[in-house]
Amino acid sequence: MKIIETKSAPNPRRVRMFLAEKGIAVAYEEIDIMKGQHREAAFTKANPMQRVPVLVLDDGTAISETVAICRYFEETKPEPALFGTGALERATIEMWNRRMELGLLMHVAAAFRHTHPGGAALEVPQFKEFGEANKPRALEVMKVMDQQLAATKFIAGDTFSIADITGVIAVDFARVIKLRIPEELKHLARWHAEISARPSAKA
Amino acid sequence: MKIIETKSAPNPRRVRMFLAEKGIAVAYEEIDIMKGQHREAAFTKANPMQRVPVLVLDDGTAISETVAICRYFEETKPEPALFGTGALERATIEMWNRRMELGLLMHVAAAFRHTHPGGAALEVPQFKEFGEANKPRALEVMKVMDQQLAATKFIAGDTFSIADITGVIAVDFARVIKLRIPEELKHLARWHAEISARPSAKA
């Protein structure tokens, strides 16, 4: 079993942090997306969507999509439960993980890919004005997070979950577009410091 | 329990089709996103992300995000399993559902929101060139689907799943950007006809 990834990219970090929380060790193989290795034939065969990371099982089966890889390991090693337990908690964590991913991370990633010189290799062509318009939207999601975290310890409630992983990595990745946690979002800053202090955040 | 939705939008249709496959009846309440009702205070309280649909439980708890709503019902009524059973099948369905959603539906939706007159109420400002660039990307995902469906009955394998629901609705929604299944993608056309013939497709 191995995971093909690009260590500096945010989605591979989500999987590494998830596995560190689970206490699961996996071999990693690096490809360089800045050199376009995700568009080469061998990788495209493993993932026709040409995105990292990809989990390759011992029989050669390839699982791509960050959350699908995490879900595979949630099923094979259920504890600690990072997708929650029971209908309401599972739905709540799914909701917040998607807000972190589709709300925050995708706006940050779109801003990076369309405005940053480092995004030029990934996004052809870049649409700079569209990219810029994503920045205030990412900030709006940070405000929603701050409101939630005024009442809860973790993003999805009382329990650490995959939503915290996606959230902290999205906030960290926002540095590439020079978006930092605004000083007035004190609950977000408190949570960010707590999650960043977990050993898994360094994985 | 009720679901707040806008009947003509693709994400609410995903939930209705999912519930029809499950045999679950829920009351629906309509809001008009073209008139901006999703930005009004009452709805924003239910979902600060201002998106439909939202499931409101009897105790007032609000669950938003289409897949989170579906997952709630998968947990409360597991049969038929639309997210799969076992680690590998659940991961595979998650992977394909995300390819349908993040790959196909989001490119179609971005093209609609940024290029279509009907998108002008939802996307301010529209970036028309960015929107146009999403159309060939949606087509690329249709080609990936066709390759998969050459070998499998359903999108994620031998079993009908939430990935088929997201996929068929994304293909149907592509009509708004005048993207139809190209004639050479015969496996995609076969699958689309089969899924469209299910009673749930009319829900």
CSV table of C-alpha atoms in Angstrom, one decimal:
chain,number,residue,atom,x,y,z
A,1,MET,CA,0.0,0.0,0.0
A,2,LYS,CA,1.3,3.5,-0.8
A,3,ILE,CA,0.1,7.0,-1.2
A,4,ILE,CA,1.2,9.1,-4.2
A,5,GLU,CA,1.3,12.7,-3.2
A,6,THR,CA,2.9,16.1,-3.5
A,7,LYS,CA,4.0,16.9,0.0
A,8,SER,CA,3.6,20.7,-0.2
A,9,ALA,CA,0.0,20.7,-1.5
A,10,PRO,CA,-2.9,21.0,0.9
A,11,ASN,CA,-5.0,17.9,0.0
A,12,PRO,CA,-2.1,15.5,0.7
A,13,ARG,CA,-1.6,17.2,4.0
A,14,ARG,CA,-5.2,16.5,4.9
A,15,VAL,CA,-4.6,12.7,4.4
A,16,ARG,CA,-1.3,12.8,6.3
A,17,MET,CA,-2.9,14.6,9.3
A,18,PHE,CA,-5.9,12.2,9.2
A,19,LEU,CA,-3.6,9.1,9.3
A,20,ALA,CA,-1.5,10.6,12.1
A,21,GLU,CA,-4.7,11.1,14.2
A,22,LYS,CA,-5.6,7.4,13.4
A,23,GLY,CA,-2.1,6.2,14.2
A,24,ILE,CA,-1.7,4.6,10.7
A,25,ALA,CA,1.7,4.6,8.9
A,26,VAL,CA,1.7,4.4,5.1
A,27,ALA,CA,4.5,4.6,2.5
A,28,TYR,CA,4.5,7.8,0.5
A,29,GLU,CA,5.7,8.4,-3.1
A,30,GLU,CA,6.3,12.0,-4.2
A,31,ILE,CA,5.4,13.4,-7.6
A,32,ASP,CA,6.0,17.0,-8.7
A,33,ILE,CA,2.8,18.7,-9.8
A,34,MET,CA,4.6,21.9,-10.6
A,35,LYS,CA,6.5,19.9,-13.3
A,36,GLY,CA,3.2,18.4,-14.5
A,37,GLN,CA,3.9,14.9,-13.4
A,38,HIS,CA,0.2,14.5,-12.5
A,39,ARG,CA,-0.6,14.8,-16.2
A,40,GLU,CA,1.7,11.9,-17.2
A,41,ALA,CA,0.3,8.6,-18.4
A,42,ALA,CA,1.2,6.5,-15.4
A,43,PHE,CA,-0.4,8.8,-12.9
A,44,THR,CA,-3.4,9.5,-15.2
A,45,LYS,CA,-4.1,5.8,-15.2
A,46,ALA,CA,-4.2,5.8,-11.4
A,47,ASN,CA,-6.4,8.9,-11.4
A,48,PRO,CA,-8.0,10.2,-14.6
A,49,MET,CA,-8.9,13.4,-12.8
A,50,GLN,CA,-5.1,14.1,-12.5
A,51,ARG,CA,-5.1,15.2,-8.9
A,52,VAL,CA,-3.1,14.2,-5.8
A,53,PRO,CA,-3.2,12.3,-3.5
A,54,VAL,CA,-4.0,8.8,-4.7
A,55,LEU,CA,-4.0,5.7,-2.4
A,56,VAL,CA,-2.8,2.5,-4.2
A,57,LEU,CA,-3.8,-0.7,-2.4
A,58,ASP,CA,-1.6,-3.8,-2.5
A,59,ASP,CA,-3.7,-5.3,-5.4
A,60,GLY,CA,-3.2,-2.2,-7.4
A,61,THR,CA,-6.6,-0.7,-6.8
A,62,ALA,CA,-6.3,3.1,-6.8
A,63,ILE,CA,-8.5,5.3,-4.6
A,64,SER,CA,-8.4,9.1,-5.3
A,65,GLU,CA,-10.2,12.0,-3.8
A,66,THR,CA,-8.9,13.1,-0.3
A,67,VAL,CA,-12.1,12.4,1.6
A,68,ALA,CA,-12.5,9.0,-0.1
A,69,ILE,CA,-9.0,8.0,1.0
A,70,CYS,CA,-9.8,9.1,4.5
A,71,ARG,CA,-13.1,7.3,4.5
A,72,TYR,CA,-11.3,4.1,3.5
A,73,PHE,CA,-9.2,4.3,6.6
A,74,GLU,CA,-12.2,5.3,8.8
A,75,GLU,CA,-13.8,2.0,7.7
A,76,THR,CA,-10.7,-0.2,8.2
A,77,LYS,CA,-9.7,1.4,11.5
A,78,PRO,CA,-12.8,3.0,13.0
A,79,GLU,CA,-11.2,4.4,16.2
A,80,PRO,CA,-10.8,7.3,16.9
A,81,ALA,CA,-13.9,8.1,14.8
A,82,LEU,CA,-13.1,11.2,12.7
A,83,PHE,CA,-16.3,11.2,10.7
A,84,GLY,CA,-18.4,10.9,13.9
A,85,THR,CA,-20.8,8.3,15.2
A,86,GLY,CA,-24.6,8.2,14.9
A,87,ALA,CA,-26.8,9.9,12.3
A,88,LEU,CA,-26.8,13.4,13.6
A,89,GLU,CA,-23.1,13.6,14.4
A,90,ARG,CA,-22.1,12.1,11.1
A,91,ALA,CA,-24.3,14.5,9.2
A,92,THR,CA,-23.1,17.5,11.2
A,93,ILE,CA,-19.4,16.6,10.6
A,94,GLU,CA,-20.1,16.0,6.9
A,95,MET,CA,-21.8,19.5,6.8
A,96,TRP,CA,-18.9,21.2,8.4
A,97,ASN,CA,-16.2,19.3,6.5
A,98,ARG,CA,-17.9,20.5,3.3
A,99,ARG,CA,-18.2,24.0,4.5
A,100,MET,CA,-14.4,23.9,5.2
A,101,GLU,CA,-13.7,22.3,1.8
A,102,LEU,CA,-16.2,23.8,-0.6
A,103,GLY,CA,-16.5,27.1,1.3
A,104,LEU,CA,-13.0,27.9,2.5
A,105,LEU,CA,-10.4,25.6,0.9
A,106,MET,CA,-11.8,25.9,-2.6
A,107,HIS,CA,-12.0,29.7,-2.5
A,108,VAL,CA,-8.4,29.8,-1.2
A,109,ALA,CA,-7.3,27.3,-3.8
A,110,ALA,CA,-9.1,29.2,-6.6
A,111,ALA,CA,-7.5,32.5,-5.5
A,112,PHE,CA,-4.0,30.8,-5.4
A,113,ARG,CA,-4.4,29.0,-8.7
A,114,HIS,CA,-5.7,32.1,-10.6
A,115,THR,CA,-3.7,34.9,-9.0
A,116,HIS,CA,-0.4,33.5,-7.7
A,117,PRO,CA,2.7,33.0,-9.9
A,118,GLY,CA,2.9,29.5,-8.4
A,119,GLY,CA,-0.6,28.7,-9.7
A,120,ALA,CA,0.4,29.4,-13.3
A,121,ALA,CA,1.7,25.9,-13.8
A,122,LEU,CA,-1.6,24.4,-12.5
A,123,GLU,CA,-4.3,26.7,-13.9
A,124,VAL,CA,-4.0,27.5,-17.6
A,125,PRO,CA,-5.1,30.1,-18.3
A,126,GLN,CA,-5.3,32.1,-15.1
A,127,PHE,CA,-8.3,34.4,-14.6
A,128,LYS,CA,-6.9,36.9,-12.2
A,129,GLU,CA,-10.0,38.9,-11.5
A,130,PHE,CA,-12.0,35.8,-10.8
A,131,GLY,CA,-9.2,34.7,-8.5
A,132,GLU,CA,-9.2,38.0,-6.6
A,133,ALA,CA,-13.0,37.7,-6.1
A,134,ASN,CA,-12.4,34.5,-4.2
A,135,LYS,CA,-10.5,36.2,-1.4
A,136,PRO,CA,-13.4,38.1,0.3
A,137,ARG,CA,-15.4,34.9,0.1
A,138,ALA,CA,-12.8,32.9,1.9
A,139,LEU,CA,-12.8,35.7,4.6
A,140,GLU,CA,-16.6,35.3,4.9
A,141,VAL,CA,-16.2,31.6,5.7
A,142,MET,CA,-13.7,32.5,8.4
A,143,LYS,CA,-16.3,34.7,10.0
A,144,VAL,CA,-18.8,31.8,9.9
A,145,MET,CA,-16.2,29.6,11.6
A,146,ASP,CA,-15.6,32.3,14.3
A,147,GLN,CA,-19.3,32.4,15.1
A,148,GLN,CA,-19.4,28.6,15.4
A,149,LEU,CA,-16.3,28.4,17.5
A,150,ALA,CA,-17.7,31.0,19.9
A,151,ALA,CA,-20.0,28.2,21.0
A,152,THR,CA,-18.0,25.0,20.3
A,153,LYS,CA,-14.6,23.6,21.1
A,154,PHE,CA,-14.2,22.1,17.6
A,155,ILE,CA,-15.6,23.1,14.2
A,156,ALA,CA,-18.3,20.5,14.2
A,157,GLY,CA,-19.1,20.5,18.0
A,158,ASP,CA,-17.5,18.9,21.0
A,159,THR,CA,-15.4,16.3,19.2
A,160,PHE,CA,-12.3,16.6,17.0
A,161,SER,CA,-13.1,15.5,13.5
A,162,ILE,CA,-12.1,15.6,9.8
A,163,ALA,CA,-13.7,19.0,9.7
A,164,ASP,CA,-11.0,20.4,12.0
A,165,ILE,CA,-8.3,18.9,9.7
A,166,THR,CA,-9.8,20.4,6.6
A,167,GLY,CA,-10.3,23.7,8.3
A,168,VAL,CA,-6.9,24.2,9.8
A,169,ILE,CA,-5.2,23.2,6.5
A,170,ALA,CA,-7.4,25.6,4.6
A,171,VAL,CA,-6.6,28.5,7.1
A,172,ASP,CA,-2.8,27.6,6.8
A,173,PHE,CA,-3.0,27.5,3.0
A,174,ALA,CA,-4.6,30.9,3.0
A,175,ARG,CA,-1.2,32.3,3.7
A,176,VAL,CA,-0.2,31.8,0.1
A,177,ILE,CA,-2.9,34.4,-0.8
A,178,LYS,CA,-1.8,36.6,2.1
A,179,LEU,CA,-5.1,36.0,4.0
A,180,ARG,CA,-4.4,35.6,7.7
A,181,ILE,CA,-7.0,35.3,10.5
A,182,PRO,CA,-8.2,38.8,11.2
A,183,GLU,CA,-7.5,40.0,14.7
A,184,GLU,CA,-11.2,40.3,15.7
A,185,LEU,CA,-11.9,36.6,15.0
A,186,LYS,CA,-10.6,35.6,18.4
A,187,HIS,CA,-12.5,32.3,18.6
A,188,LEU,CA,-11.0,31.2,15.2
A,189,ALA,CA,-7.6,32.2,16.4
A,190,ARG,CA,-8.1,30.2,19.7
A,191,TRP,CA,-9.2,27.1,17.7
A,192,HIS,CA,-6.4,27.5,15.2
A,193,ALA,CA,-3.7,27.6,17.9
A,194,GLU,CA,-5.2,24.5,19.6
A,195,ILE,CA,-5.5,22.4,16.4
A,196,SER,CA,-2.0,23.5,15.3
A,197,ALA,CA,-0.5,22.2,18.6
A,198,ARG,CA,-1.6,18.6,17.9
A,199,PRO,CA,1.3,16.4,16.8
A,200,SER,CA,-0.7,15.4,13.7
A,201,ALA,CA,-0.6,19.0,12.4
A,202,LYS,CA,3.1,18.5,11.7
A,203,ALA,CA,2.6,15.3,9.7
B,1,MET,CA,-39.2,17.6,9.7
B,2,LYS,CA,-39.0,19.6,6.5
B,3,ILE,CA,-36.6,20.5,3.7
B,4,ILE,CA,-36.2,24.0,2.5
B,5,GLU,CA,-35.3,24.0,-1.2
B,6,THR,CA,-35.7,25.6,-4.6
B,7,LYS,CA,-37.2,23.0,-6.7
B,8,SER,CA,-35.5,24.0,-10.0
B,9,ALA,CA,-32.0,23.9,-8.7
B,10,PRO,CA,-29.7,20.8,-9.1
B,11,ASN,CA,-28.7,20.2,-5.5
B,12,PRO,CA,-32.3,20.0,-4.1
B,13,ARG,CA,-33.0,17.5,-6.9
B,14,ARG,CA,-30.1,15.3,-5.6
B,15,VAL,CA,-31.8,15.1,-2.2
B,16,ARG,CA,-35.3,14.4,-3.7
B,17,MET,CA,-33.9,11.6,-5.9
B,18,PHE,CA,-32.0,10.2,-3.0
B,19,LEU,CA,-35.1,10.2,-0.8
B,20,ALA,CA,-37.2,8.6,-3.5
B,21,GLU,CA,-34.7,5.8,-3.9
B,22,LYS,CA,-34.9,5.3,-0.1
B,23,GLY,CA,-38.7,5.5,0.0
B,24,ILE,CA,-38.7,8.4,2.4
B,25,ALA,CA,-41.3,11.1,2.3
B,26,VAL,CA,-40.5,14.6,3.7
B,27,ALA,CA,-42.4,17.9,3.6
B,28,TYR,CA,-40.8,20.6,1.3
B,29,GLU,CA,-40.8,24.3,1.7
B,30,GLU,CA,-39.9,26.4,-1.4
B,31,ILE,CA,-37.8,29.6,-1.4
B,32,ASP,CA,-36.9,31.6,-4.5
B,33,ILE,CA,-33.1,32.0,-4.8
B,34,MET,CA,-33.6,34.0,-8.0
B,35,LYS,CA,-35.3,36.6,-5.7
B,36,GLY,CA,-32.5,36.3,-3.2
B,37,GLN,CA,-34.5,34.7,-0.4
B,38,HIS,CA,-31.5,32.5,0.5
B,39,ARG,CA,-29.8,35.8,1.6
B,40,GLU,CA,-32.6,36.8,4.0
B,41,ALA,CA,-32.1,36.6,7.8
B,42,ALA,CA,-34.4,33.7,8.5
B,43,PHE,CA,-32.7,31.4,5.9
B,44,THR,CA,-29.2,32.6,6.8
B,45,LYS,CA,-29.8,31.6,10.4
B,46,ALA,CA,-30.6,28.1,9.2
B,47,ASN,CA,-27.6,28.0,6.9
B,48,PRO,CA,-24.9,30.8,7.2
B,49,MET,CA,-23.5,29.6,3.8
B,50,GLN,CA,-26.8,30.7,2.2
B,51,ARG,CA,-27.3,27.7,0.0
B,52,VAL,CA,-30.2,25.3,-0.6
B,53,PRO,CA,-31.3,22.7,0.4
B,54,VAL,CA,-31.5,22.7,4.2
B,55,LEU,CA,-33.0,19.9,6.3
B,56,VAL,CA,-34.8,21.1,9.4
B,57,LEU,CA,-35.4,18.5,12.1
B,58,ASP,CA,-38.4,18.5,14.4
B,59,ASP,CA,-36.3,20.1,17.2
B,60,GLY,CA,-35.2,22.9,14.9
B,61,THR,CA,-31.7,21.5,14.2
B,62,ALA,CA,-30.7,22.5,10.6
B,63,ILE,CA,-28.5,20.3,8.4
B,64,SER,CA,-27.3,21.9,5.2
B,65,GLU,CA,-25.0,20.6,2.4
B,66,THR,CA,-26.7,18.1,0.0
B,67,VAL,CA,-24.4,15.1,0.9
B,68,ALA,CA,-24.7,15.7,4.6
B,69,ILE,CA,-28.5,15.6,4.3
B,70,CYS,CA,-28.3,12.4,2.3
B,71,ARG,CA,-25.9,10.9,4.8
B,72,TYR,CA,-28.3,11.7,7.7
B,73,PHE,CA,-31.0,9.6,5.9
B,74,GLU,CA,-28.5,6.8,5.0
B,75,GLU,CA,-27.8,6.5,8.7
B,76,THR,CA,-31.5,6.6,9.8
B,77,LYS,CA,-32.6,4.2,7.0
B,78,PRO,CA,-29.6,2.2,5.8
B,79,GLU,CA,-31.5,0.2,3.1
B,80,PRO,CA,-31.0,0.4,0.2
B,81,ALA,CA,-27.4,1.4,0.9
B,82,LEU,CA,-26.7,4.3,-1.5
B,83,PHE,CA,-23.2,5.1,0.0
B,84,GLY,CA,-22.1,1.5,-0.2
B,85,THR,CA,-21.1,-1.2,2.3
B,86,GLY,CA,-17.6,-2.1,3.4
B,87,ALA,CA,-14.4,-0.1,3.2
B,88,LEU,CA,-13.6,-0.5,-0.4
B,89,GLU,CA,-17.1,0.1,-1.8
B,90,ARG,CA,-17.7,3.0,0.5
B,91,ALA,CA,-14.4,4.6,-0.6
B,92,THR,CA,-15.1,3.9,-4.2
B,93,ILE,CA,-18.6,5.5,-4.1
B,94,GLU,CA,-17.2,8.5,-2.2
B,95,MET,CA,-14.5,8.9,-4.9
B,96,TRP,CA,-17.0,8.7,-7.8
B,97,ASN,CA,-19.6,10.9,-6.1
B,98,ARG,CA,-16.8,13.5,-5.7
B,99,ARG,CA,-15.7,13.2,-9.3
B,100,MET,CA,-19.4,13.8,-10.3
B,101,GLU,CA,-19.7,16.7,-7.9
B,102,LEU,CA,-16.3,18.5,-7.9
B,103,GLY,CA,-15.5,17.4,-11.4
B,104,LEU,CA,-18.7,17.6,-13.4
B,105,LEU,CA,-21.4,19.4,-11.4
B,106,MET,CA,-19.2,22.2,-10.2
B,107,HIS,CA,-17.8,23.0,-13.7
B,108,VAL,CA,-21.3,23.0,-15.1
B,109,ALA,CA,-22.5,25.2,-12.2
B,110,ALA,CA,-19.6,27.6,-12.6
B,111,ALA,CA,-20.3,27.9,-16.4
B,112,PHE,CA,-24.0,28.5,-15.6
B,113,ARG,CA,-23.4,31.0,-12.9
B,114,HIS,CA,-20.8,33.0,-14.8
B,115,THR,CA,-22.1,32.9,-18.4
B,116,HIS,CA,-25.9,32.5,-18.2
B,117,PRO,CA,-28.3,35.4,-17.8
B,118,GLY,CA,-30.0,33.3,-15.1
B,119,GLY,CA,-26.8,33.1,-13.2
B,120,ALA,CA,-26.5,36.9,-12.9
B,121,ALA,CA,-28.7,36.9,-9.8
B,122,LEU,CA,-26.5,34.3,-8.1
B,123,GLU,CA,-23.0,35.3,-9.1
B,124,VAL,CA,-22.1,39.0,-8.7
B,125,PRO,CA,-20.0,39.8,-10.6
B,126,GLN,CA,-20.0,37.2,-13.4
B,127,PHE,CA,-16.6,36.4,-14.9
B,128,LYS,CA,-17.7,35.3,-18.4
B,129,GLU,CA,-14.3,34.1,-19.7
B,130,PHE,CA,-13.8,32.0,-16.5
B,131,GLY,CA,-17.3,30.6,-17.0
B,132,GLU,CA,-16.6,29.6,-20.6
B,133,ALA,CA,-13.3,27.9,-19.5
B,134,ASN,CA,-15.4,25.5,-17.4
B,135,LYS,CA,-17.3,24.1,-20.3
B,136,PRO,CA,-14.5,22.0,-21.9
B,137,ARG,CA,-13.6,20.8,-18.4
B,138,ALA,CA,-17.1,19.5,-17.9
B,139,LEU,CA,-16.8,17.7,-21.2
B,140,GLU,CA,-13.5,16.0,-20.1
B,141,VAL,CA,-15.3,14.6,-17.1
B,142,MET,CA,-18.0,13.2,-19.4
B,143,LYS,CA,-15.2,11.3,-21.2
B,144,VAL,CA,-13.9,9.9,-18.0
B,145,MET,CA,-17.5,8.7,-17.2
B,146,ASP,CA,-17.8,7.1,-20.6
B,147,GLN,CA,-14.5,5.1,-20.1
B,148,GLN,CA,-15.7,3.9,-16.7
B,149,LEU,CA,-19.2,3.0,-18.0
B,150,ALA,CA,-17.7,0.9,-20.8
B,151,ALA,CA,-16.8,-1.5,-18.0
B,152,THR,CA,-19.4,-1.0,-15.3
B,153,LYS,CA,-23.2,-0.8,-15.2
B,154,PHE,CA,-23.3,2.1,-12.7
B,155,ILE,CA,-20.8,5.0,-12.2
B,156,ALA,CA,-19.1,3.4,-9.1
B,157,GLY,CA,-19.4,-0.2,-10.1
B,158,ASP,CA,-22.1,-2.9,-10.1
B,159,THR,CA,-24.4,-1.1,-7.6
B,160,PHE,CA,-26.6,1.9,-8.0
B,161,SER,CA,-25.3,4.7,-5.6
B,162,ILE,CA,-25.4,8.4,-4.8
B,163,ALA,CA,-22.7,8.8,-7.5
B,164,ASP,CA,-25.3,7.9,-10.1
B,165,ILE,CA,-27.7,10.5,-8.6
B,166,THR,CA,-25.1,13.3,-8.7
B,167,GLY,CA,-23.9,12.2,-12.1
B,168,VAL,CA,-27.3,12.1,-13.9
B,169,ILE,CA,-28.3,15.4,-12.4
B,170,ALA,CA,-25.1,17.1,-13.4
B,171,VAL,CA,-25.5,15.8,-17.0
B,172,ASP,CA,-29.1,17.0,-17.0
B,173,PHE,CA,-28.1,20.4,-15.6
B,174,ALA,CA,-25.5,20.7,-18.3
B,175,ARG,CA,-28.3,21.5,-20.7
B,176,VAL,CA,-28.4,25.1,-19.3
B,177,ILE,CA,-24.9,25.6,-20.7
B,178,LYS,CA,-25.9,23.8,-23.9
B,179,LEU,CA,-23.6,20.9,-23.2
B,180,ARG,CA,-25.2,17.6,-24.3
B,181,ILE,CA,-23.7,14.1,-24.2
B,182,PRO,CA,-21.6,13.9,-27.4
B,183,GLU,CA,-22.7,11.2,-29.8
B,184,GLU,CA,-19.5,9.2,-29.5
B,185,LEU,CA,-19.9,8.7,-25.7
B,186,LYS,CA,-22.2,5.7,-26.2
B,187,HIS,CA,-21.6,4.2,-22.7
B,188,LEU,CA,-22.5,7.5,-21.1
B,189,ALA,CA,-25.7,7.7,-23.2
B,190,ARG,CA,-26.6,4.1,-22.3
B,191,TRP,CA,-26.2,4.8,-18.6
B,192,HIS,CA,-28.0,8.2,-18.8
B,193,ALA,CA,-31.0,6.5,-20.4
B,194,GLU,CA,-31.1,3.8,-17.7
B,195,ILE,CA,-30.8,6.1,-14.8
B,196,SER,CA,-33.3,8.6,-16.2
B,197,ALA,CA,-35.9,5.8,-16.5
B,198,ARG,CA,-35.8,5.2,-12.7
B,199,PRO,CA,-39.0,6.7,-11.1
B,200,SER,CA,-36.7,8.6,-8.6
B,201,ALA,CA,-35.4,10.6,-11.5
B,202,LYS,CA,-38.8,12.4,-11.7
B,203,ALA,CA,-38.8,13.3,-8.0
